[in-house]
Coordinates of C-alpha atoms in Angstrom, one line a residue:
M22 CA 0.0 0.0 0.0
S23 CA 1.3 3.5 -0.9
H24 CA 2.2 5.9 1.8
A25 CA -0.6 8.2 0.7
H26 CA -3.1 5.3 1.1
R27 CA -1.8 4.5 4.6
A28 CA -1.9 8.2 5.5
R29 CA -5.6 8.4 4.4
R30 CA -6.3 5.4 6.6
L31 CA -4.4 7.0 9.5
A32 CA -6.4 10.2 9.0
G33 CA -9.6 8.2 9.1
L34 CA -8.6 6.5 12.3
L35 CA -7.7 9.8 13.9
A36 CA -11.2 11.1 13.2
G37 CA -12.3 8.6 15.8
V38 CA -15.9 8.5 14.4
L39 CA -17.0 6.6 11.3
L40 CA -20.0 8.1 9.4
L41 CA -23.1 6.0 8.8
V42 CA -23.8 4.6 5.4
G43 CA -27.2 5.0 3.8
T44 CA -29.2 2.2 5.3
A45 CA -28.1 3.1 8.7
A46 CA -29.9 6.5 8.6
A47 CA -33.2 4.8 9.2
C48 CA -32.0 3.0 12.4
G49 CA -33.5 4.3 15.6
D50 CA -31.9 4.5 19.0
S51 CA -33.9 1.6 20.4
G52 CA -31.4 0.1 22.8
S53 CA -27.9 -1.5 22.6
D54 CA -28.4 -5.1 23.7
T55 CA -28.6 -7.7 20.9
V56 CA -29.4 -11.4 20.8
A57 CA -29.0 -13.5 17.8
G58 CA -28.3 -17.1 16.8
T59 CA -26.8 -18.9 13.8
G60 CA -27.3 -17.4 10.4
S61 CA -28.6 -19.3 7.3
G62 CA -25.3 -19.2 5.4
S63 CA -23.0 -22.2 4.9
G64 CA -20.4 -22.8 7.5
S65 CA -16.7 -21.9 7.1
G66 CA -15.5 -23.0 10.5
K67 CA -12.5 -25.4 10.5
S68 CA -13.0 -26.7 14.1
S69 CA -15.9 -26.9 16.5
A70 CA -16.4 -25.0 19.7
S71 CA -17.0 -26.5 23.1
S72 CA -20.5 -27.9 23.4
D73 CA -21.3 -26.0 26.6
A74 CA -19.9 -22.6 25.4
F75 CA -23.2 -21.2 24.3
P76 CA -25.1 -19.1 24.8
V77 CA -22.5 -16.5 25.7
T78 CA -22.9 -12.8 26.5
I79 CA -20.1 -10.3 25.8
K80 CA -20.1 -6.7 27.0
N81 CA -19.0 -3.9 24.7
K82 CA -18.9 -0.1 24.4
F83 CA -22.6 0.1 23.5
G84 CA -24.1 -2.6 25.8
S85 CA -23.9 -6.4 25.5
T86 CA -24.3 -9.0 22.8
T87 CA -25.5 -12.6 23.3
I88 CA -24.4 -15.3 20.9
K89 CA -26.8 -18.2 21.1
S90 CA -24.9 -20.9 19.2
E91 CA -21.5 -21.6 17.5
P92 CA -20.9 -19.0 14.7
K93 CA -20.3 -20.4 11.2
R94 CA -20.3 -17.2 9.1
I95 CA -18.0 -14.7 10.7
V96 CA -17.4 -11.2 9.3
T97 CA -14.6 -9.1 10.7
I98 CA -14.9 -5.3 10.5
G99 CA -12.3 -4.8 13.2
L100 CA -9.2 -4.1 11.2
T101 CA -7.1 -6.8 12.9
D102 CA -9.7 -9.2 14.2
Q103 CA -9.2 -11.7 11.5
D104 CA -5.9 -13.0 12.9
A105 CA -7.5 -14.2 16.2
V106 CA -10.3 -15.9 14.3
L107 CA -7.7 -17.7 12.1
A108 CA -5.6 -18.6 15.1
L109 CA -8.6 -20.3 16.7
G110 CA -9.2 -22.5 13.7
K111 CA -11.9 -20.6 11.8
V112 CA -11.8 -18.7 8.5
P113 CA -14.0 -15.5 8.3
V114 CA -16.3 -15.2 5.3
A115 CA -15.2 -11.6 5.0
T116 CA -12.5 -9.3 6.4
T117 CA -12.0 -5.5 6.2
E118 CA -9.0 -4.1 4.3
W119 CA -6.6 -1.9 6.1
L120 CA -3.1 -2.5 5.0
G121 CA -3.8 -3.7 1.4
G122 CA -1.7 -6.0 -0.7
Y123 CA -2.8 -9.3 0.9
K124 CA -5.4 -11.6 -0.6
G125 CA -8.3 -11.9 1.8
A126 CA -6.5 -9.3 4.1
I127 CA -4.5 -12.3 5.4
G128 CA -0.8 -11.5 6.1
P129 CA 2.1 -13.9 5.5
W130 CA 2.3 -14.6 9.3
A131 CA -1.2 -16.0 9.1
Q132 CA -1.3 -17.7 5.7
D133 CA -0.8 -21.2 7.0
K134 CA -3.9 -20.9 9.2
L135 CA -6.0 -20.4 6.0
G136 CA -5.1 -23.9 4.9
S137 CA -7.2 -25.1 1.9
S138 CA -10.0 -22.7 2.6
A139 CA -10.9 -20.0 0.2
A140 CA -9.6 -16.5 1.1
P141 CA -12.2 -14.3 2.7
T142 CA -14.1 -11.6 0.8
V143 CA -12.5 -8.3 1.4
L144 CA -14.7 -5.4 2.5
K145 CA -13.7 -1.7 2.2
D146 CA -14.0 1.2 4.5
T147 CA -13.1 4.4 2.8
G148 CA -14.1 6.6 5.7
T149 CA -17.9 6.2 5.4
G150 CA -18.1 3.2 7.7
P151 CA -18.8 -0.5 7.2
Q152 CA -20.4 -1.6 4.0
V153 CA -23.7 -2.5 5.5
E154 CA -25.5 -3.9 2.4
K155 CA -22.5 -6.1 1.5
I156 CA -22.2 -7.3 5.0
A157 CA -26.0 -8.2 5.1
A158 CA -25.7 -10.0 1.8
L159 CA -23.0 -12.3 3.3
K160 CA -25.6 -13.6 5.8
P161 CA -23.2 -13.4 8.8
D162 CA -24.0 -15.0 12.1
L163 CA -21.3 -13.0 13.9
I164 CA -19.8 -9.6 13.3
L165 CA -16.5 -8.8 15.1
A166 CA -15.6 -5.1 15.5
L167 CA -13.1 -5.2 18.4
Y168 CA -10.2 -3.2 16.8
S169 CA -12.5 -0.6 15.5
G170 CA -14.0 2.8 15.9
L171 CA -17.6 1.6 15.4
T172 CA -20.3 4.1 16.3
K173 CA -23.4 3.4 18.3
A174 CA -25.6 3.9 15.2
Q175 CA -23.5 1.6 13.1
Y176 CA -23.6 -1.0 15.9
Q177 CA -27.4 -0.8 16.0
T178 CA -27.7 -1.1 12.3
L179 CA -25.4 -4.1 12.0
S180 CA -27.1 -5.8 14.9
K181 CA -30.2 -6.2 12.7
F182 CA -28.3 -8.8 10.7
A183 CA -26.2 -10.6 13.3
P184 CA -24.7 -10.3 16.9
V185 CA -22.0 -7.6 16.9
V186 CA -19.1 -7.8 19.3
A187 CA -17.9 -4.2 19.3
Q188 CA -14.9 -2.5 20.9
P189 CA -14.8 -2.5 24.8
K190 CA -15.6 0.7 26.6
E191 CA -12.6 0.6 28.9
Y192 CA -10.2 1.4 26.0
N193 CA -9.9 4.1 23.3
D194 CA -11.2 3.2 19.9
Y195 CA -8.6 1.1 18.2
G196 CA -7.0 0.6 21.6
I197 CA -8.0 -3.0 22.7
P198 CA -4.9 -5.0 23.8
W199 CA -4.1 -8.0 21.6
Q200 CA -4.6 -10.2 24.7
Q201 CA -8.1 -9.1 25.3
Q202 CA -8.9 -9.1 21.6
T203 CA -7.9 -12.7 21.3
E204 CA -9.6 -13.8 24.5
T205 CA -12.9 -12.0 23.6
I206 CA -12.9 -13.5 20.2
G207 CA -12.2 -16.9 21.8
K208 CA -15.2 -16.4 24.0
A209 CA -17.4 -15.4 21.0
L210 CA -16.3 -18.5 19.1
G211 CA -16.8 -20.9 22.0
K212 CA -13.0 -21.4 22.4
A213 CA -12.1 -19.5 25.5
D214 CA -9.6 -22.1 26.7
E215 CA -7.9 -22.2 23.3
A216 CA -7.6 -18.4 23.2
K217 CA -6.0 -18.3 26.7
T218 CA -3.5 -20.9 25.6
L219 CA -2.6 -18.8 22.5
V220 CA -2.2 -15.7 24.6
D221 CA 0.0 -17.5 27.1
G222 CA 2.2 -18.8 24.3
V223 CA 2.8 -15.3 22.9
E224 CA 3.3 -13.8 26.3
A225 CA 6.0 -16.4 27.0
K226 CA 7.9 -15.0 24.0
F227 CA 7.8 -11.5 25.6
T228 CA 9.0 -13.0 28.9
A229 CA 11.9 -14.8 27.2
A230 CA 12.9 -11.6 25.5
K231 CA 12.8 -9.6 28.7
A232 CA 14.9 -12.3 30.5
K233 CA 17.5 -12.2 27.7
Y234 CA 17.7 -8.4 27.7
P235 CA 17.0 -7.0 31.2
V236 CA 18.2 -3.6 29.9
F237 CA 14.8 -3.3 28.3
A238 CA 13.2 -2.8 31.7
E239 CA 15.7 -0.1 32.5
S240 CA 15.1 1.8 29.3
S241 CA 12.5 4.2 27.9
A242 CA 11.1 4.0 24.3
V243 CA 8.7 5.8 22.0
M244 CA 6.9 4.7 18.8
A245 CA 6.4 7.3 16.1
T246 CA 5.9 7.9 12.4
P247 CA 6.6 11.0 10.3
Y248 CA 2.9 11.5 9.3
E249 CA 2.1 15.2 8.7
G250 CA 5.0 16.1 10.9
T251 CA 5.6 13.8 13.9
F252 CA 2.9 11.4 15.0
V253 CA 3.5 9.7 18.3
Y254 CA 1.5 6.6 19.4
G255 CA 0.0 6.6 22.9
S256 CA 0.0 3.9 25.6
Q257 CA -3.2 2.3 24.4
D258 CA -2.0 1.8 20.8
P259 CA -1.0 -1.8 20.0
R260 CA 2.3 -0.6 18.6
S261 CA 3.3 1.1 21.8
R262 CA 2.2 -2.0 23.7
L263 CA 4.8 -3.9 21.9
L264 CA 7.4 -1.8 23.7
T265 CA 5.8 -1.9 27.1
D266 CA 5.2 -5.7 26.9
L267 CA 8.9 -6.0 26.3
G268 CA 9.6 -4.0 29.5
F269 CA 10.2 -0.5 28.2
S270 CA 8.7 2.5 29.8
L271 CA 7.0 5.2 27.6
P272 CA 7.8 8.9 27.8
S273 CA 6.5 10.6 30.9
G274 CA 3.4 12.7 30.1
L275 CA 2.8 11.0 26.8
D276 CA -0.9 10.2 27.3
K277 CA -1.5 13.8 28.5
V278 CA -0.3 15.0 25.1
I279 CA -2.2 12.2 23.2
G280 CA -5.5 12.7 24.9
D281 CA -8.2 10.0 24.4
S282 CA -7.0 8.9 21.0
F283 CA -4.5 6.1 20.0
G284 CA -2.0 8.7 19.0
A285 CA -1.5 12.3 17.9
N286 CA 0.8 14.7 16.1
I287 CA 3.1 16.6 18.5
S288 CA 4.2 20.2 18.2
S289 CA 7.9 21.2 17.8
E290 CA 7.8 22.2 21.5
R291 CA 7.2 18.6 22.5
T292 CA 10.1 17.0 20.5
D293 CA 11.5 16.0 23.9
L294 CA 9.0 13.1 23.9
L295 CA 11.3 11.6 21.2
D296 CA 14.5 11.8 23.2
Q297 CA 14.2 8.4 24.9
D298 CA 16.7 5.6 25.2
V299 CA 15.3 4.3 21.9
A300 CA 13.0 5.8 19.3
V301 CA 11.2 3.4 17.0
W302 CA 10.1 4.9 13.8
I303 CA 7.7 3.5 11.2
V304 CA 8.8 5.2 8.0
P305 CA 8.0 5.2 4.3
D306 CA 11.5 4.0 3.6
T307 CA 14.8 3.7 5.5
T308 CA 16.8 6.1 3.3
T309 CA 15.3 9.4 2.2
A310 CA 12.7 9.4 5.1
V311 CA 15.5 9.0 7.6
T312 CA 17.6 11.7 6.0
K313 CA 14.7 14.0 6.2
L314 CA 14.1 13.2 9.9
H315 CA 17.7 13.9 10.8
A316 CA 17.7 17.2 8.8
N317 CA 15.2 18.6 11.2
K318 CA 17.5 20.2 13.8
L319 CA 15.0 19.9 16.6
Y320 CA 15.1 16.2 16.2
G321 CA 18.5 15.7 14.7
D322 CA 20.3 17.3 17.6
L323 CA 18.7 15.0 20.2
N324 CA 20.8 12.4 22.0
V325 CA 18.7 9.6 20.7
V326 CA 20.0 10.5 17.2
K327 CA 23.6 11.3 18.2
Q328 CA 24.0 8.0 20.1
G329 CA 22.4 5.9 17.3
C330 CA 19.5 4.7 19.4
E331 CA 17.0 4.6 16.6
V332 CA 15.0 1.7 15.1
F333 CA 13.5 2.2 11.6
I334 CA 10.7 -0.1 10.3
P335 CA 9.6 0.2 6.7
E336 CA 5.9 0.8 6.9
T337 CA 4.7 -1.0 3.8
S338 CA 7.0 -4.1 4.3
D339 CA 5.6 -7.3 5.8
Y340 CA 7.5 -6.4 8.9
G341 CA 5.9 -2.9 9.1
N342 CA 2.5 -4.3 8.4
A343 CA 2.9 -6.9 11.1
V344 CA 3.9 -4.2 13.6
S345 CA 0.8 -2.2 12.8
L346 CA -1.5 -5.2 13.2
S347 CA 0.1 -6.4 16.5
T348 CA -2.1 -9.5 16.8
V349 CA -1.7 -12.9 18.4
L350 CA -0.3 -14.2 15.0
S351 CA 1.7 -11.2 13.8
I352 CA 3.5 -10.5 17.1
P353 CA 5.8 -13.6 17.1
Y354 CA 6.8 -12.5 13.5
V355 CA 7.5 -9.0 14.8
L356 CA 9.5 -10.1 17.8
D357 CA 11.9 -12.1 15.7
R358 CA 12.8 -8.9 14.0
L359 CA 12.2 -6.1 16.5
V360 CA 13.9 -7.6 19.6
P361 CA 17.4 -7.8 17.9
Q362 CA 17.0 -4.2 16.7
L363 CA 16.0 -2.9 20.1
A364 CA 18.9 -4.8 21.8
A365 CA 21.4 -3.2 19.4
A366 CA 19.8 0.3 20.0
V367 CA 20.1 0.1 23.8
D368 CA 23.4 -1.8 24.2
G369 CA 25.2 1.4 25.3
K370 CA 27.6 1.4 22.4
T371 CA 27.3 4.3 20.0
A372 CA 29.2 2.3 17.3
T373 CA 26.6 -0.5 17.3
K374 CA 24.6 -0.3 14.1
V375 CA 20.9 -1.2 14.2
E376 CA 20.6 -3.6 11.3
Q377 CA 17.5 -4.1 9.2
P378 CA 16.1 -7.7 9.3
A379 CA 17.2 -9.9 6.4
S380 CA 13.5 -10.4 5.5

């Protein structure tokens, strides 16, 4: 996906509110609790849920949703929700495009989970919200919108067709941790125990990295991107959570600057937020974009630059895409690449070069 395309997506996420498509306009505010069962479409599940897992009720930002029986036709409108579905042995009938470039919106870290199943239909969201008519035509029996900015009106409209598991109220939109995302989806699919096992497996990888590099727990870090200046990710963004899950601390006062969003552009007066033990940048490329960053004296004169404590991640590479998703499936792929870079950046030796991963 082009940098301009990703920038448009980022701008859409920053808006924090998705507009309602045509059919949603007729939807009244008649309550936020929904109850639904299995739809009439053919099944796409690859393994069965526990027989006593249903009915199950899951709370969300707008109320609660009850799923009466095992879902067979799952649509994901949460931009990263498909990975947890795949990890739990099911293939969605439809996903929602975010990064672009992947058939079915399934990244290389998740391809083996697709098996012999057909790739999901890919839905679009160009800033006007979910494609309601196309979703209805797919006859879903479960709609997942955990990593999303779903509005109440959209939630109510989509709930006419199937139970909708929307984002939790305790986090910012697009702020659900990957652990809760995985376990909530596991609960919705009747596979709570399997989901917990998956989470434990990935958390063990974080634990191993922290044990190998105890310096991480003694270091501060920040995740940023040169989007319309300098955009810094807050503590509730999955990208920043990669750093804190590895033991790093985020800049003091970061969330006060970010507000109730997943990230924000910072003014030149707050460039100090970037002067941490390591700065991780998601960049359009690792040549001209880096040169441009360093040419800015406010940033280029910081110790983090002078001491070579920077990590650069090409945003449209598989690596960059995996970082942006930060799911139960993409994180192991990320850690194999990110941990060695972070270790080089904080080893205390200015001469140590932070190498790009071989692939």
